[in-house]
Amino acid sequence: MSDSLSRAADALEARGVMLGGPRANFGLAGRKQLMALLHHGMGTDAKVLDIGCGSLRAGHLLVRLLDPGCYFGIEPDREMLRAGIEVLLGEELVAAKRPTFSEHDDFSMTQFGETFDYYLARSIWSHASKPQIEAMLDGFVATSVRGATFLTSYYPATEERPDYDGAEWVGRSHESVEQGTIAHDLRWIARACQARGLRVEEARAAAINFGAQTWLRIRYAR
Ligand SMILES: C[S@@+](CC[C@H](N)C(=O)[O-])C[C@H]1O[C@@H](n2cnc3c(N)ncnc32)[C@H](O)[C@@H]1O
């Protein structure tokens, strides 16, 4: 991690906010999210919605790269979001790039009155329940342009980490200090996508993956 990013992580931790994952991964996790979007064709004029943007681990890179008015973030943990905006963006960058934020926690995406080209949900489906994932897919259908891409990371269900069937978010959030992650069966995700005219595929390129989560790419079937 660069010295400036390390100082930013210090400043975020001093404010008692989550970094979005282990500190050692803070820089890498941000860069890999940016690389995943670029790998899947994102241009600087794309409208990007970062769902559960946290303390802007990826968001600060996206705000810098994208054209003004193109970055949108949803984060219900107000302290985490405020800290990220102040520490990683700052007033000048906010004024120049005009990012837009929402603190909604129902996974709705219509509050911006926008359509989006790319959706990013890193380390969100590794905590979200099936009803919450379905709400995100519905949000995608309601707000996306036809050629849009939804990139999300998840833990594939295995014998050791079985398919999660609860209705609640698992892990830290604006409502919980409990750690935890969950896994989903790709066949269930495929069915949920198919029911909405979408198709899902795993995006396993080494250049964009890190850790045990795998990227999924969701797009319209036709
Ligand atoms: C593991 S962190 C990942 C943060 C970010 N995507 C990143 O990679 O740095 C999960 C994030 O989801 C947020 N979150 C929890 N419940 C949410 C909800 N209902 N809607 C949107 N985000 C939520 C948490 O506050 C937290 O910032």
mmCIF file of C-alpha atoms and ligand atoms in Angstrom:
data_model
loop_
_atom_site.group_PDB
_atom_site.id
_atom_site.type_symbol
_atom_site.label_atom_id
_atom_site.label_comp_id
_atom_site.label_asym_id
_atom_site.label_seq_id
_atom_site.Cartn_x
_atom_site.Cartn_y
_atom_site.Cartn_z
ATOM 1 C CA MET A 1 0.000 0.000 0.000
ATOM 2 C CA SER A 2 1.329 3.485 -0.853
ATOM 3 C CA ASP A 3 2.235 5.881 1.988
ATOM 4 C CA SER A 4 -0.708 8.161 1.213
ATOM 5 C CA LEU A 5 -3.193 5.275 1.162
ATOM 6 C CA SER A 6 -1.689 3.926 4.374
ATOM 7 C CA ARG A 7 -2.194 7.340 5.999
ATOM 8 C CA ALA A 8 -5.777 7.386 4.727
ATOM 9 C CA ALA A 9 -6.393 3.916 6.230
ATOM 10 C CA ASP A 10 -4.917 5.219 9.536
ATOM 11 C CA ALA A 11 -7.281 8.191 9.411
ATOM 12 C CA LEU A 12 -10.301 5.978 8.715
ATOM 13 C CA GLU A 13 -9.391 3.568 11.508
ATOM 14 C CA ALA A 14 -8.830 6.500 13.888
ATOM 15 C CA ARG A 15 -12.459 7.473 13.220
ATOM 16 C CA GLY A 16 -13.490 3.932 14.131
ATOM 17 C CA VAL A 17 -14.965 3.051 10.736
ATOM 18 C CA MET A 18 -14.658 -0.257 8.858
ATOM 19 C CA LEU A 19 -12.243 -0.350 5.939
ATOM 20 C CA GLY A 20 -14.459 -2.818 4.054
ATOM 21 C CA GLY A 21 -12.158 -5.796 4.719
ATOM 22 C CA PRO A 22 -8.715 -6.564 6.183
ATOM 23 C CA ARG A 23 -6.393 -3.546 6.270
ATOM 24 C CA ALA A 24 -3.682 -5.440 4.358
ATOM 25 C CA ASN A 25 -6.077 -5.657 1.375
ATOM 26 C CA PHE A 26 -7.281 -2.063 1.455
ATOM 27 C CA GLY A 27 -5.277 -0.836 -1.548
ATOM 28 C CA LEU A 28 -5.432 -4.098 -3.505
ATOM 29 C CA ALA A 29 -9.197 -4.483 -3.046
ATOM 30 C CA GLY A 30 -9.795 -1.013 -4.416
ATOM 31 C CA ARG A 31 -7.513 -1.523 -7.423
ATOM 32 C CA LYS A 32 -8.966 -4.957 -8.260
ATOM 33 C CA GLN A 33 -12.490 -3.531 -8.298
ATOM 34 C CA LEU A 34 -11.402 -0.824 -10.707
ATOM 35 C CA MET A 35 -9.591 -3.414 -12.833
ATOM 36 C CA ALA A 36 -12.680 -5.654 -12.889
ATOM 37 C CA LEU A 37 -14.791 -2.800 -14.260
ATOM 38 C CA LEU A 38 -12.141 -1.855 -16.853
ATOM 39 C CA HIS A 39 -11.697 -5.536 -17.793
ATOM 40 C CA HIS A 40 -15.444 -5.638 -18.529
ATOM 41 C CA GLY A 41 -15.339 -2.581 -20.767
ATOM 42 C CA MET A 42 -16.106 0.390 -18.519
ATOM 43 C CA GLY A 43 -15.233 3.730 -20.106
ATOM 44 C CA THR A 44 -14.787 7.036 -18.325
ATOM 45 C CA ASP A 45 -18.237 8.215 -19.422
ATOM 46 C CA ALA A 46 -20.030 5.190 -17.896
ATOM 47 C CA LYS A 47 -22.557 5.769 -15.137
ATOM 48 C CA VAL A 48 -21.484 3.499 -12.285
ATOM 49 C CA LEU A 49 -23.484 2.490 -9.195
ATOM 50 C CA ASP A 50 -21.345 1.185 -6.304
ATOM 51 C CA ILE A 51 -23.703 -0.781 -4.008
ATOM 52 C CA GLY A 52 -22.454 -0.865 -0.409
ATOM 53 C CA CYS A 53 -19.606 1.493 -1.296
ATOM 54 C CA GLY A 54 -18.371 1.549 2.312
ATOM 55 C CA SER A 55 -15.493 3.931 2.995
ATOM 56 C CA LEU A 56 -14.891 4.239 -0.775
ATOM 57 C CA ARG A 57 -12.114 1.651 -1.042
ATOM 58 C CA ALA A 58 -12.924 1.436 -4.765
ATOM 59 C CA GLY A 59 -15.024 4.589 -4.938
ATOM 60 C CA HIS A 60 -12.117 6.992 -4.515
ATOM 61 C CA LEU A 61 -10.433 5.520 -7.604
ATOM 62 C CA LEU A 62 -13.666 5.544 -9.593
ATOM 63 C CA VAL A 63 -14.502 9.140 -8.695
ATOM 64 C CA ARG A 64 -11.038 10.191 -9.928
ATOM 65 C CA LEU A 65 -11.282 8.222 -13.179
ATOM 66 C CA LEU A 66 -14.893 8.763 -14.216
ATOM 67 C CA ASP A 67 -16.288 11.896 -15.820
ATOM 68 C CA PRO A 68 -18.080 14.381 -13.539
ATOM 69 C CA GLY A 69 -21.497 13.185 -12.396
ATOM 70 C CA CYS A 70 -20.851 9.536 -13.283
ATOM 71 C CA TYR A 71 -20.178 7.939 -9.868
ATOM 72 C CA PHE A 72 -23.066 6.910 -7.588
ATOM 73 C CA GLY A 73 -22.720 5.111 -4.262
ATOM 74 C CA ILE A 74 -25.144 3.501 -1.812
ATOM 75 C CA GLU A 75 -23.957 3.117 1.781
ATOM 76 C CA PRO A 76 -26.289 3.001 4.806
ATOM 77 C CA ASP A 77 -23.431 3.252 7.344
ATOM 78 C CA ARG A 78 -23.416 7.045 7.529
ATOM 79 C CA GLU A 79 -20.195 7.333 9.569
ATOM 80 C CA MET A 80 -18.301 5.065 7.214
ATOM 81 C CA LEU A 81 -19.483 6.971 4.169
ATOM 82 C CA ARG A 82 -18.802 10.433 5.673
ATOM 83 C CA ALA A 83 -15.300 9.324 6.705
ATOM 84 C CA GLY A 84 -14.581 7.967 3.229
ATOM 85 C CA ILE A 85 -15.777 11.166 1.560
ATOM 86 C CA GLU A 86 -13.698 13.390 3.855
ATOM 87 C CA VAL A 87 -10.538 11.269 4.008
ATOM 88 C CA LEU A 88 -10.343 9.736 0.522
ATOM 89 C CA LEU A 89 -12.082 12.349 -1.629
ATOM 90 C CA GLY A 90 -11.978 15.796 -0.060
ATOM 91 C CA GLU A 91 -13.925 18.915 -0.966
ATOM 92 C CA GLU A 92 -12.087 19.820 -4.184
ATOM 93 C CA LEU A 93 -12.545 16.398 -5.775
ATOM 94 C CA VAL A 94 -16.192 16.256 -4.696
ATOM 95 C CA ALA A 95 -16.793 19.678 -6.272
ATOM 96 C CA ALA A 96 -15.002 18.687 -9.488
ATOM 97 C CA LYS A 97 -16.475 15.175 -9.950
ATOM 98 C CA ARG A 98 -19.893 15.567 -8.271
ATOM 99 C CA PRO A 99 -20.347 12.008 -6.912
ATOM 100 C CA THR A 100 -23.865 11.224 -5.651
ATOM 101 C CA PHE A 101 -24.583 9.151 -2.546
ATOM 102 C CA SER A 102 -27.594 7.476 -0.967
ATOM 103 C CA GLU A 103 -27.969 5.960 2.503
ATOM 104 C CA HIS A 104 -30.953 3.752 1.575
ATOM 105 C CA ASP A 105 -30.697 0.231 2.988
ATOM 106 C CA ASP A 106 -33.445 -1.563 1.026
ATOM 107 C CA PHE A 107 -31.277 -2.156 -2.067
ATOM 108 C CA SER A 108 -33.556 0.074 -4.121
ATOM 109 C CA MET A 109 -31.734 1.954 -6.860
ATOM 110 C CA THR A 110 -34.434 4.233 -8.225
ATOM 111 C CA GLN A 111 -33.769 7.019 -5.699
ATOM 112 C CA PHE A 112 -31.173 8.591 -8.003
ATOM 113 C CA GLY A 113 -33.604 9.025 -10.916
ATOM 114 C CA GLU A 114 -30.797 7.686 -13.172
ATOM 115 C CA THR A 115 -29.993 4.756 -15.400
ATOM 116 C CA PHE A 116 -26.637 3.026 -15.017
ATOM 117 C CA ASP A 117 -24.156 1.230 -17.272
ATOM 118 C CA TYR A 118 -22.209 -0.615 -14.552
ATOM 119 C CA TYR A 119 -23.104 -1.906 -11.104
ATOM 120 C CA LEU A 120 -20.429 -2.861 -8.591
ATOM 121 C CA ALA A 121 -21.161 -4.953 -5.497
ATOM 122 C CA ARG A 122 -17.861 -6.127 -4.002
ATOM 123 C CA SER A 123 -18.180 -8.131 -0.752
ATOM 124 C CA ILE A 124 -21.946 -7.549 -0.719
ATOM 125 C CA TRP A 125 -23.332 -10.916 -1.892
ATOM 126 C CA SER A 126 -20.898 -12.497 0.581
ATOM 127 C CA HIS A 127 -23.186 -11.006 3.288
ATOM 128 C CA ALA A 128 -26.572 -10.523 1.593
ATOM 129 C CA SER A 129 -29.510 -12.929 1.924
ATOM 130 C CA LYS A 130 -31.387 -14.323 -1.065
ATOM 131 C CA PRO A 131 -34.284 -11.817 -0.723
ATOM 132 C CA GLN A 132 -31.679 -9.007 -0.643
ATOM 133 C CA ILE A 133 -29.953 -10.394 -3.744
ATOM 134 C CA GLU A 134 -33.326 -10.564 -5.487
ATOM 135 C CA ALA A 135 -33.957 -6.918 -4.524
ATOM 136 C CA MET A 136 -30.609 -5.992 -6.139
ATOM 137 C CA LEU A 137 -31.491 -7.892 -9.313
ATOM 138 C CA ASP A 138 -34.871 -6.126 -9.407
ATOM 139 C CA GLY A 139 -33.058 -2.807 -8.897
ATOM 140 C CA PHE A 140 -30.741 -3.639 -11.794
ATOM 141 C CA VAL A 141 -33.689 -4.373 -14.098
ATOM 142 C CA ALA A 142 -35.461 -1.177 -12.995
ATOM 143 C CA THR A 143 -32.495 1.180 -13.502
ATOM 144 C CA SER A 144 -30.107 -0.266 -16.093
ATOM 145 C CA VAL A 145 -29.503 0.530 -19.732
ATOM 146 C CA ARG A 146 -29.912 -2.499 -22.016
ATOM 147 C CA GLY A 147 -26.210 -3.355 -22.338
ATOM 148 C CA ALA A 148 -25.494 -2.881 -18.645
ATOM 149 C CA THR A 149 -23.171 -5.068 -16.586
ATOM 150 C CA PHE A 150 -23.573 -6.008 -12.907
ATOM 151 C CA LEU A 151 -20.330 -7.163 -11.260
ATOM 152 C CA THR A 152 -20.611 -8.782 -7.858
ATOM 153 C CA SER A 153 -18.317 -10.977 -5.816
ATOM 154 C CA TYR A 154 -19.543 -14.027 -3.890
ATOM 155 C CA TYR A 155 -18.477 -17.164 -2.085
ATOM 156 C CA PRO A 156 -19.645 -20.246 -4.003
ATOM 157 C CA ALA A 157 -21.498 -22.678 -1.728
ATOM 158 C CA THR A 158 -19.489 -25.781 -0.798
ATOM 159 C CA GLU A 159 -19.839 -28.599 1.729
ATOM 160 C CA GLU A 160 -17.779 -26.580 4.224
ATOM 161 C CA ARG A 161 -19.611 -23.317 3.449
ATOM 162 C CA PRO A 162 -23.215 -24.348 2.632
ATOM 163 C CA ASP A 163 -25.809 -22.386 0.686
ATOM 164 C CA TYR A 164 -27.314 -19.637 2.918
ATOM 165 C CA ASP A 165 -31.076 -19.757 3.247
ATOM 166 C CA GLY A 166 -31.702 -17.076 5.893
ATOM 167 C CA ALA A 167 -33.513 -13.814 5.271
ATOM 168 C CA GLU A 168 -31.032 -11.492 7.010
ATOM 169 C CA TRP A 169 -27.716 -9.826 6.151
ATOM 170 C CA VAL A 170 -24.819 -11.651 7.829
ATOM 171 C CA GLY A 171 -21.780 -9.646 8.947
ATOM 172 C CA ARG A 172 -20.955 -6.083 9.928
ATOM 173 C CA SER A 173 -23.258 -3.337 8.747
ATOM 174 C CA HIS A 174 -24.973 -0.177 9.953
ATOM 175 C CA GLU A 175 -27.155 -2.504 12.075
ATOM 176 C CA SER A 176 -24.662 -5.097 13.343
ATOM 177 C CA VAL A 177 -21.152 -5.368 14.771
ATOM 178 C CA GLU A 178 -21.089 -9.165 14.282
ATOM 179 C CA GLN A 179 -18.536 -10.432 11.760
ATOM 180 C CA GLY A 180 -19.591 -13.110 9.284
ATOM 181 C CA THR A 181 -19.856 -14.151 5.659
ATOM 182 C CA ILE A 182 -22.145 -16.495 3.749
ATOM 183 C CA ALA A 183 -22.170 -18.452 0.490
ATOM 184 C CA HIS A 184 -24.711 -18.955 -2.280
ATOM 185 C CA ASP A 185 -25.246 -21.766 -4.774
ATOM 186 C CA LEU A 186 -24.531 -20.506 -8.283
ATOM 187 C CA ARG A 187 -27.494 -22.556 -9.587
ATOM 188 C CA TRP A 188 -29.867 -20.543 -7.391
ATOM 189 C CA ILE A 189 -28.284 -17.281 -8.608
ATOM 190 C CA ALA A 190 -28.664 -18.452 -12.218
ATOM 191 C CA ARG A 191 -32.373 -19.180 -11.656
ATOM 192 C CA ALA A 192 -32.946 -15.790 -9.989
ATOM 193 C CA CYS A 193 -31.267 -14.138 -12.984
ATOM 194 C CA GLN A 194 -33.147 -16.203 -15.561
ATOM 195 C CA ALA A 195 -36.491 -15.263 -13.953
ATOM 196 C CA ARG A 196 -35.641 -11.616 -14.760
ATOM 197 C CA GLY A 197 -34.321 -12.123 -18.302
ATOM 198 C CA LEU A 198 -30.706 -11.987 -17.090
ATOM 199 C CA ARG A 199 -27.800 -14.397 -17.315
ATOM 200 C CA VAL A 200 -24.878 -14.859 -14.970
ATOM 201 C CA GLU A 201 -21.364 -16.138 -15.514
ATOM 202 C CA GLU A 202 -18.370 -16.475 -13.257
ATOM 203 C CA ALA A 203 -15.529 -14.097 -14.147
ATOM 204 C CA ARG A 204 -12.483 -15.944 -12.860
ATOM 205 C CA ALA A 205 -9.634 -14.029 -14.588
ATOM 206 C CA ALA A 206 -6.694 -13.970 -12.168
ATOM 207 C CA ALA A 207 -5.978 -10.315 -12.955
ATOM 208 C CA ILE A 208 -9.236 -9.173 -11.379
ATOM 209 C CA ASN A 209 -9.796 -11.713 -8.592
ATOM 210 C CA PHE A 210 -8.139 -11.889 -5.192
ATOM 211 C CA GLY A 211 -8.954 -13.739 -2.000
ATOM 212 C CA ALA A 212 -11.585 -16.482 -1.896
ATOM 213 C CA GLN A 213 -14.444 -14.499 -3.458
ATOM 214 C CA THR A 214 -15.198 -14.928 -7.148
ATOM 215 C CA TRP A 215 -16.577 -12.223 -9.420
ATOM 216 C CA LEU A 216 -19.893 -12.810 -11.178
ATOM 217 C CA ARG A 217 -20.935 -10.900 -14.285
ATOM 218 C CA ILE A 218 -24.658 -10.434 -14.830
ATOM 219 C CA ARG A 219 -26.107 -9.035 -18.049
ATOM 220 C CA TYR A 220 -29.328 -9.170 -20.042
ATOM 221 C CA ALA A 221 -29.807 -12.550 -21.685
ATOM 222 C CA ARG A 222 -30.548 -10.979 -25.091
HETATM 223 C C1 LIG B 1 -17.615 -5.919 3.356
HETATM 224 S S1 LIG B 1 -18.139 -4.252 3.152
HETATM 225 C C2 LIG B 1 -17.660 -3.940 1.467
HETATM 226 C C3 LIG B 1 -17.583 -2.463 1.165
HETATM 227 C C4 LIG B 1 -17.142 -2.088 -0.255
HETATM 228 N N1 LIG B 1 -17.974 -2.683 -1.275
HETATM 229 C C5 LIG B 1 -15.685 -2.431 -0.450
HETATM 230 O O1 LIG B 1 -15.371 -3.364 -1.189
HETATM 231 O O2 LIG B 1 -14.857 -1.763 0.174
HETATM 232 C C6 LIG B 1 -19.928 -4.403 3.047
HETATM 233 C C7 LIG B 1 -20.623 -3.063 2.946
HETATM 234 O O3 LIG B 1 -22.024 -3.243 2.733
HETATM 235 C C8 LIG B 1 -22.704 -2.250 3.471
HETATM 236 N N2 LIG B 1 -24.119 -2.619 3.678
HETATM 237 C C9 LIG B 1 -24.673 -3.301 4.704
HETATM 238 N N3 LIG B 1 -26.014 -3.376 4.555
HETATM 239 C C10 LIG B 1 -26.309 -2.729 3.388
HETATM 240 C C11 LIG B 1 -27.526 -2.437 2.696
HETATM 241 N N4 LIG B 1 -28.715 -2.831 3.187
HETATM 242 N N5 LIG B 1 -27.468 -1.745 1.541
HETATM 243 C C12 LIG B 1 -26.263 -1.342 1.030
HETATM 244 N N6 LIG B 1 -25.074 -1.579 1.664
HETATM 245 C C13 LIG B 1 -25.096 -2.256 2.823
HETATM 246 C C14 LIG B 1 -21.890 -2.201 4.769
HETATM 247 O O4 LIG B 1 -22.184 -1.043 5.528
HETATM 248 C C15 LIG B 1 -20.485 -2.228 4.223
HETATM 249 O O5 LIG B 1 -20.029 -0.962 3.874
#
